[in-house]
Phi, psi and omega in degrees: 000129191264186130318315181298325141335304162265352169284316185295349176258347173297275198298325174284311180327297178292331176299327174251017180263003204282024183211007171305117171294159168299318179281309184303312189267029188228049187230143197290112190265145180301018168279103159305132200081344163252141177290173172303273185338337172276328191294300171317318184290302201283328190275325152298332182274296182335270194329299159005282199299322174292344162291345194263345172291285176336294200286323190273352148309308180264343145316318192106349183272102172285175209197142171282168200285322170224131189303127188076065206324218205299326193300314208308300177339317186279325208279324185276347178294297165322326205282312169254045198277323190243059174256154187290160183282017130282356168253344170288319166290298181278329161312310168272334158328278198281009158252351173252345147309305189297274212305323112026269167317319164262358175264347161313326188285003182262161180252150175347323195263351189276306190341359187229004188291124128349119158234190188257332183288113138077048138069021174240232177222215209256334164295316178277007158258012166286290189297345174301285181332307204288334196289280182334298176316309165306316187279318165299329210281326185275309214278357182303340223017041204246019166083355179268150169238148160326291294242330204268339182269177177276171162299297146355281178310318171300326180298325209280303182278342169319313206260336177266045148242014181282337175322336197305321175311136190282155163319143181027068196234150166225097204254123160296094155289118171217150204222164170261024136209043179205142181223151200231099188247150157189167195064160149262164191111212172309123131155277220215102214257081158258169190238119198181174150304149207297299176340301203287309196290317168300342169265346178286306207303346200249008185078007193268155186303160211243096183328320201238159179300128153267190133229142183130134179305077200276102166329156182239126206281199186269181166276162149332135211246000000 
């Protein structure tokens, strides 16, 4: 997975948030309990925290990921969840640019620099990036779907969800052109587009049809 990857998804992001109205954003985002506007807040506060990963990374310094661990995190989601949508818009503008900008700074040789998001370094904080974007970008309800993402991506999220799989589950994915195994015990088959099956396993609504008794998985890991 490159920079460029996260750049193309960064720039479809902003593009379609780029004519969001006061009404589109206080509008039901495919999150429960969330407005566009919480979705827009948590992916601006990410980028933040994650440029503060990047910079102090390449300092040599580690740094927690949000001032006040997950609550101060929740508090801020809220707090700017119903600012008009022009301040929603230039707040993810300019935070998901600065991020951009720093990760243009790493150089070939940092990627393995140690941050504090979820204890890795700086190549899995990338794929963090590439993750968040991609996925908020479809919870947007703004007409973009999982359906929109690649395989790359799908392989990708796929495999950093296997906690999800339930105990003694031996859960089968398979598409027609991928079959996706993890766990052992019973088990267990659906059948879809590779897109429909990665959005069911990440919890998000599924554009196209499975078939098959889809377990009910674990939490996010």
């Amino acid at each position: 997975m490159a920079l460029n990857e996260v750049r193309a998804t960064a720039e479809q992001l902003l593009a379609l948030v780029a004519d969001l109205d006061d009404a589109t954003a206080r509008g039901d985002s495919n999150l429960p309990g969330w407005s566009r506007g919480h979705v827009i807040t948590h992916i601006a506060n990410f980028s933040e925290a994650m440029t503060r990963q990047v910079d102090e990374a390449l300092a040599g310094r580690l740094i927690e990921v949000y001032d006040g661990g997950r609550p101060a995190r929740e508090a801020a989601i809220e707090a700017g969840a119903d600012r008009s949508a022009a301040d929603l818009r230039t707040h993810l503008t300019q935070a998901v640019t600065t991020l951009l900008a720093s990760w243009d700074k790493v150089s070939p040789t940092d990627w393995p620099l140690p941050i504090l998001h979820r204890n890795s370094n700086l190549s899995a904080g990338l794929q963090a990036t590439w993750r968040e974007l991609t996925i908020h970008t479809s919870d947007l309800n703004l007409g973009v779907t999982p359906a929109t993402w690649s395989e790359d991506f799908c392989l990708h999220l796929l495999d950093f969800l296997r906690p999800r799989t339930p105990d003694n589950t031996h859960l089968i994915l398979e598409s027609k052109t991928t079959t996706w195994e993890n766990g052992t015990g019973e088990e267990v088959k659906l059948t879809g587009a590779l897109t429909d099956l990665t959005a069911w396993y990440a919890g998000r609504p599924t554009p196209g049809p499975i078939t098959g008794p889809g377990p009910d998985l674990l939490p996010w890991p």
